Short mmCIF file of C-alpha atoms and ligand atoms in Angstrom, two decimals:
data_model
loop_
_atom_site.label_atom_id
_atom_site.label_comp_id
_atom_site.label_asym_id
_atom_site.label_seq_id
_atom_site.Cartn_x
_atom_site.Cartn_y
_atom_site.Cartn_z
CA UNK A 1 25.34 -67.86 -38.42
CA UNK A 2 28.28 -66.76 -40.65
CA UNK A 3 28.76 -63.82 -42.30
CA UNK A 4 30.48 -63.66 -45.34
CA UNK A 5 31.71 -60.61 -46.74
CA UNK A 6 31.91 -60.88 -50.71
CA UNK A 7 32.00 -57.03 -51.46
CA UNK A 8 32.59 -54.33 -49.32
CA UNK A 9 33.30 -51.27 -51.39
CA UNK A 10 31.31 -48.77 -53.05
CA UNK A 11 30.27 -48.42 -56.52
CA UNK A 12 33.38 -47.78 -58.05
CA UNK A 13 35.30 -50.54 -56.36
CA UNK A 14 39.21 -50.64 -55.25
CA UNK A 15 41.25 -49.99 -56.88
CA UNK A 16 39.38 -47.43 -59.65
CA UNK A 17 40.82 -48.47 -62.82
CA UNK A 18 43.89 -45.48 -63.48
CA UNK A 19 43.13 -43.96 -60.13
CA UNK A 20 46.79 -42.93 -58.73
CA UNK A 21 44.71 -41.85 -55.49
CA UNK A 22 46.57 -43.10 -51.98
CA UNK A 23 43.47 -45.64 -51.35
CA UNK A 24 43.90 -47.54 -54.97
CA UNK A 25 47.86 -47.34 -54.90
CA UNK A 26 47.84 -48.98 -51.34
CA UNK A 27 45.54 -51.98 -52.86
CA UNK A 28 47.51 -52.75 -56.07
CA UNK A 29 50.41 -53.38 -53.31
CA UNK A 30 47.91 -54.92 -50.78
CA UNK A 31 45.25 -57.38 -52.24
CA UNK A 32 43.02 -57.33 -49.23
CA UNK A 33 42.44 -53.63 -49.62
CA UNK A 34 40.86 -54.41 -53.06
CA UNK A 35 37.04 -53.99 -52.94
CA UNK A 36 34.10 -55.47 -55.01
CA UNK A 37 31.14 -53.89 -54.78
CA UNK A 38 28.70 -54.39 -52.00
CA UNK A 39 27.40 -58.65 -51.49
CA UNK A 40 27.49 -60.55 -48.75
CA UNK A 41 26.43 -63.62 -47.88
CA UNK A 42 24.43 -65.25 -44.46
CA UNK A 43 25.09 -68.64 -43.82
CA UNK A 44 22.50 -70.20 -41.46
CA UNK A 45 23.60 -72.95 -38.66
CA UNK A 46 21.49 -75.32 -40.37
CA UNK A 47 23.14 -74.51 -43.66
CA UNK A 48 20.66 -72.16 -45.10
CA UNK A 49 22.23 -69.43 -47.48
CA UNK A 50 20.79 -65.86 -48.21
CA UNK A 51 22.36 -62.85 -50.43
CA UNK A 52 22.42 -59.83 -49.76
CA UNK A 53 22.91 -57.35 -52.99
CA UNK A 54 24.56 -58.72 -55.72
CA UNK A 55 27.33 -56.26 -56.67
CA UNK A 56 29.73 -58.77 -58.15
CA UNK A 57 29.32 -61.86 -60.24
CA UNK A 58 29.11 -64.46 -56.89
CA UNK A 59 30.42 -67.95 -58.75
CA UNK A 60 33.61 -67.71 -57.51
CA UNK A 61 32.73 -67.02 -54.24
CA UNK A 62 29.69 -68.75 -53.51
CA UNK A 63 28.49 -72.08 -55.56
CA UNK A 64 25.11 -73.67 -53.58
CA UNK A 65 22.06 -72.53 -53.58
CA UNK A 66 20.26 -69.61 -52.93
CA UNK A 67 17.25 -70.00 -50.27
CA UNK A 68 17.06 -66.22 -51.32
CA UNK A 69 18.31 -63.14 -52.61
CA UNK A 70 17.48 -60.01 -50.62
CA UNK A 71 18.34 -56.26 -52.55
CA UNK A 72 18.80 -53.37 -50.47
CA UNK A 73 18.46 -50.98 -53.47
CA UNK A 74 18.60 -50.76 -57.06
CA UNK A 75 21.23 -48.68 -57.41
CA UNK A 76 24.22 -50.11 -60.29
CA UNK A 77 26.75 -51.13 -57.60
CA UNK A 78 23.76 -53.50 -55.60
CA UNK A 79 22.65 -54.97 -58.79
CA UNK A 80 25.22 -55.77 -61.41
CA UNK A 81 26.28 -59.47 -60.41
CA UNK A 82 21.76 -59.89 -61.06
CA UNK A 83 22.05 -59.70 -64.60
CA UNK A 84 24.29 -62.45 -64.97
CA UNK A 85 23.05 -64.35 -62.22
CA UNK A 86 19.36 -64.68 -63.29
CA UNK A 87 20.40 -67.13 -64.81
CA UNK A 88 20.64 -69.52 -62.28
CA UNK A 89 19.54 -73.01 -62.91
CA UNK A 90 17.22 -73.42 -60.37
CA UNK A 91 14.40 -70.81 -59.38
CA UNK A 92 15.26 -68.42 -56.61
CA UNK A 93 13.24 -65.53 -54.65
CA UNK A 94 14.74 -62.06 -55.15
CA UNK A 95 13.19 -59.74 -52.49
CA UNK A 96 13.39 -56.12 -52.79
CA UNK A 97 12.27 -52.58 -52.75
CA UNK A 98 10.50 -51.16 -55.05
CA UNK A 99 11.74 -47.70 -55.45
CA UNK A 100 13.91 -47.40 -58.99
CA UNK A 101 13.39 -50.93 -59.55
CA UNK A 102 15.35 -52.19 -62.85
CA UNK A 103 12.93 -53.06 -65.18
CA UNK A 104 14.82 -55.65 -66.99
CA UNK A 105 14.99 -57.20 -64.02
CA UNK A 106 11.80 -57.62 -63.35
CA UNK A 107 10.25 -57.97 -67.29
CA UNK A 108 13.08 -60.65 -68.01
CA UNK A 109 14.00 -62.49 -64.30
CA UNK A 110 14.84 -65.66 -65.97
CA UNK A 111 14.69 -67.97 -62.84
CA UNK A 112 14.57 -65.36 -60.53
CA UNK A 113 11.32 -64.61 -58.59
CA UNK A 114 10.85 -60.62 -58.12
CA UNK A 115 9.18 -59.94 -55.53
CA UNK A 116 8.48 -56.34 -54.03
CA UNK A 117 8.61 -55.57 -49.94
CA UNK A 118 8.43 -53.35 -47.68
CA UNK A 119 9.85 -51.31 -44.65
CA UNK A 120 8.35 -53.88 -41.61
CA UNK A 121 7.91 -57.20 -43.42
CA UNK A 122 9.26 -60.25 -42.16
CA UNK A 123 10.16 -62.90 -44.35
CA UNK A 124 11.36 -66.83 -42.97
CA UNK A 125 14.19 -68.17 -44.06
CA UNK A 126 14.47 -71.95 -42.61
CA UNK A 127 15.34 -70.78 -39.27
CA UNK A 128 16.37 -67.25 -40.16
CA UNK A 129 13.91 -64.61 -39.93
CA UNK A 130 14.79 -61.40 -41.60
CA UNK A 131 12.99 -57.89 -41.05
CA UNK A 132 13.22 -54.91 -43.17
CA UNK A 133 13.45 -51.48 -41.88
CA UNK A 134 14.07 -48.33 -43.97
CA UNK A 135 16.99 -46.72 -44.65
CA UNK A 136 17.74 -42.79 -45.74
CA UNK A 137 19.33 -42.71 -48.81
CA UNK A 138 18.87 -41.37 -52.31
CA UNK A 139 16.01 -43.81 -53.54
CA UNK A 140 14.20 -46.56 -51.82
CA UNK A 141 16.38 -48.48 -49.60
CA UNK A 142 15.80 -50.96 -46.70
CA UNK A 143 18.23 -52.57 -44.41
CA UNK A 144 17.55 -55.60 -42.99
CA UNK A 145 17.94 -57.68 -39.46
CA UNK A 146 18.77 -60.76 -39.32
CA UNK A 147 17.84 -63.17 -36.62
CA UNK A 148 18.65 -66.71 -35.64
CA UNK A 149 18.56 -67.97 -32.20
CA UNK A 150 17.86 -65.22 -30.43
CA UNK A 151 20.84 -63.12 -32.22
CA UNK A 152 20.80 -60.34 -34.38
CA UNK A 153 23.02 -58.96 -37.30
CA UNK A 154 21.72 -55.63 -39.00
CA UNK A 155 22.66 -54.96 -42.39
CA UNK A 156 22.08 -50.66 -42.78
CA UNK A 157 23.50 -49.30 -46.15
CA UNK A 158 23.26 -47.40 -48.18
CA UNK A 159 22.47 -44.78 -45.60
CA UNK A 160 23.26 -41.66 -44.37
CA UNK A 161 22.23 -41.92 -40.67
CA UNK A 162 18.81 -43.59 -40.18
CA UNK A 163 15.24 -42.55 -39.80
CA UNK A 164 13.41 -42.03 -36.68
CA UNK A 165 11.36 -45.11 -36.47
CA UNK A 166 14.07 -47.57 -37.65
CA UNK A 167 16.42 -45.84 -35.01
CA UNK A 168 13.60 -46.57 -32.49
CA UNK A 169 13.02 -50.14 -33.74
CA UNK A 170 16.89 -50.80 -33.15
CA UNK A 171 17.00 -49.74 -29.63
CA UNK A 172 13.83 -52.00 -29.10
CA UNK A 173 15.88 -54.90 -30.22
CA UNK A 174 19.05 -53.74 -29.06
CA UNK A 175 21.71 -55.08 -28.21
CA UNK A 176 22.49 -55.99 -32.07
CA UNK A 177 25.54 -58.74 -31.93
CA UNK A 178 26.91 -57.09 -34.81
CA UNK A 179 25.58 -54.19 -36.83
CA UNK A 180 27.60 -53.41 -40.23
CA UNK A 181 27.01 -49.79 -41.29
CA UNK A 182 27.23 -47.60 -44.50
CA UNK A 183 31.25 -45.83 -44.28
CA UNK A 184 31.68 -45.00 -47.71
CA UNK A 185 33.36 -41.68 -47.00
CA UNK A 186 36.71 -40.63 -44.38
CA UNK A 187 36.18 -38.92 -41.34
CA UNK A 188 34.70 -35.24 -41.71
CA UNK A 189 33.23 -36.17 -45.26
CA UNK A 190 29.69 -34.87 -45.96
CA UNK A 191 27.34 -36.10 -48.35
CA UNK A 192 23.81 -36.36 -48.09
CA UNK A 193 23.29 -39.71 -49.36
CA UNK A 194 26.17 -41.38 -47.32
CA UNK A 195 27.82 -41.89 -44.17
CA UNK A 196 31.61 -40.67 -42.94
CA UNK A 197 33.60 -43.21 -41.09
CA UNK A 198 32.41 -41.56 -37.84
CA UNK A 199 28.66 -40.75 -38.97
CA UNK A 200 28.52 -44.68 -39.48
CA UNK A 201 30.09 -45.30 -35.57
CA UNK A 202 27.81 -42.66 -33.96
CA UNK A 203 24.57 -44.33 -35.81
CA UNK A 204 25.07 -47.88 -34.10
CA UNK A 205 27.90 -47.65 -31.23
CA UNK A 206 25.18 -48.02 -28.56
CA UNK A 207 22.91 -50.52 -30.15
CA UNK A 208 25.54 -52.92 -31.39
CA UNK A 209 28.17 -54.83 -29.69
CA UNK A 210 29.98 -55.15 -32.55
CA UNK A 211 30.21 -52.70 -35.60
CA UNK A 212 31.85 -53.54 -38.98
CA UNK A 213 32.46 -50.42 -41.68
CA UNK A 214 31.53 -51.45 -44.71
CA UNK A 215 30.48 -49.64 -48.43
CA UNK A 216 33.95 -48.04 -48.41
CA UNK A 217 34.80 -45.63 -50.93
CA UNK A 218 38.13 -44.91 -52.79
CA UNK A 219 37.79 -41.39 -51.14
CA UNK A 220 38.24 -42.78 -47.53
CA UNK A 221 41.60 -43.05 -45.91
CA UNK A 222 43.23 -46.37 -47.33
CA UNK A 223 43.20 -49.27 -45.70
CA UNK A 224 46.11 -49.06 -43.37
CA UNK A 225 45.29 -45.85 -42.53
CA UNK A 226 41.84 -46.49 -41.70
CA UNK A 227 42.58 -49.94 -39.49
CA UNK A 228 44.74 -47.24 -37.26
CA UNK A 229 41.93 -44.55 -36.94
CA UNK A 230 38.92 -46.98 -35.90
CA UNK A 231 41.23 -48.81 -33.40
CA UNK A 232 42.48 -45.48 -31.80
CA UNK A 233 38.76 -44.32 -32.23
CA UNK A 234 37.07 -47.31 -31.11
CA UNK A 235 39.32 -50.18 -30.20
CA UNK A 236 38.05 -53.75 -31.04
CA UNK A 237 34.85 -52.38 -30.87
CA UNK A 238 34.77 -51.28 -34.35
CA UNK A 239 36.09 -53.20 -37.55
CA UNK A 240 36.48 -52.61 -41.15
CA UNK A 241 35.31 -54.96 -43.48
CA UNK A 242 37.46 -56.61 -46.00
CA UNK A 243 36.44 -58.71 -49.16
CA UNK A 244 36.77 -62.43 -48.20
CA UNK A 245 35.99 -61.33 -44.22
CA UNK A 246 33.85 -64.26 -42.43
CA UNK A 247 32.50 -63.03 -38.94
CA UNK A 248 30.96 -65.95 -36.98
CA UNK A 249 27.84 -64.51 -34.93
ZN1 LIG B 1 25.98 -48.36 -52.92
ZN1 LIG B 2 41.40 -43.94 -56.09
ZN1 LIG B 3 23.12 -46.53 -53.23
#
């Protein structure tokens, strides 16, 4: 499968409009340390294609269709790209939590088909399977494995570290190929809803071969800055996401 990374930043995205911060200067001079909000994409070997959140408006990225749309949450930054894509010409299932769910959403889908899940469910894809396991986080929020062919991606933001049982599922199933993890904030950061760069390493390093940051902040070290940390940290172990990123599992 492919991954395609859409969005990778957190709500506000990068650079904040009039923000003279380090982190938005560095990507008005760099474009690939500009962030959208959190989307990404899964791209099946037999050409199925899933979403996951919807924090941009996807057409320029992404014209086929959906097999589905999976939500993490319903906070803004997850969401926004939904109102404009429910209008999608053909009808598509929109999976999600229920906690905080936007009730325009799910009044006025258009061709969208709301429907609510739960920590544990399973849901087939083609030959994808996905699971979702809870998350800790301000409001409802479930991260979700992916599976084809005997390999695993896990998606796990918004978090700040992760509960005991979905801790325990993950070492069942370990080793992950590739587990991308909540790093909206820099290292030494705390916040109770969110991970720092090195909350979101010590979460995953020893289920995952491969971890990739992602949900970065404006408030984290800017791009540059952060590429030099995780590789002194981590080596090639650990990555940071960019917008446009495609990771081949
Ligand atoms: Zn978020
Ligand atoms: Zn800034
Ligand atoms: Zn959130």
């Amino acid at each position: 499968m492919i991954i395609y990374f859409i969005g990778t930043g957190g709500s506000e995205g990068i650079p904040v409009h009039l923000c003279d911060c380090n982190t938005c200067n560095e990507a008005r001079k760099f474009r690939f340390a500009q962030r959208r909000p959190s989307t990404l994409a899964v791209i099946g070997e037999n050409g199925e294609v899933i979403l996951f959140d919807v924090g941009t408006d996807i057409r320029e990225f992404l014209n086929v269709p959906l097999d589905a749309i999976f939500l993490t949450h319903w906070h803004h930054d997850h969401i926004y790209g939904l109102y404009k894509l429910r209008w999608i010409a053909r009808e598509t299932n929109l999976y999600a939590p229920e906690g905080h769910a936007d009730a325009l959403i799910l009044q006025d889908p258009k061709n969208l088909r709301p429907k609510i899940i739960k920590a544990g469910e399973k849901i087939r894809i083609g030959d994808i399977k996905v699971t979702s396991v809870k998350l800790n986080h301000q409001i409802e929020t479930l991260g979700y494995i992916i599976e084809e062919d005997g390999k695993r991606v896990a998606i796990l933001y918004d978090t700040k570290g992760l509960p005991p049982e979905t801790r325990e599922y993950l070492e069942d199933i370990s080793p992950l190929r590739v587990a991308i993890v909540d790093a909206t904030y820099p290292p030494g950061f705390v916040d109770p809803y969110h991970n720092n760069v090195n909350e979101a390493v010590e979460m995953s390093i020893d289920i995952a071969e491969r971890i990739v940051l992602s949900h970065i902040s404006h408030k984290n070290l800017p791009f540059l800055k952060l590429v030099n940390y995780t590789r002194k940290m981590w080596g090639g172990k650990v990555l940071v996401a960019y917008d446009g990123m495609v990771f081949y599992v």
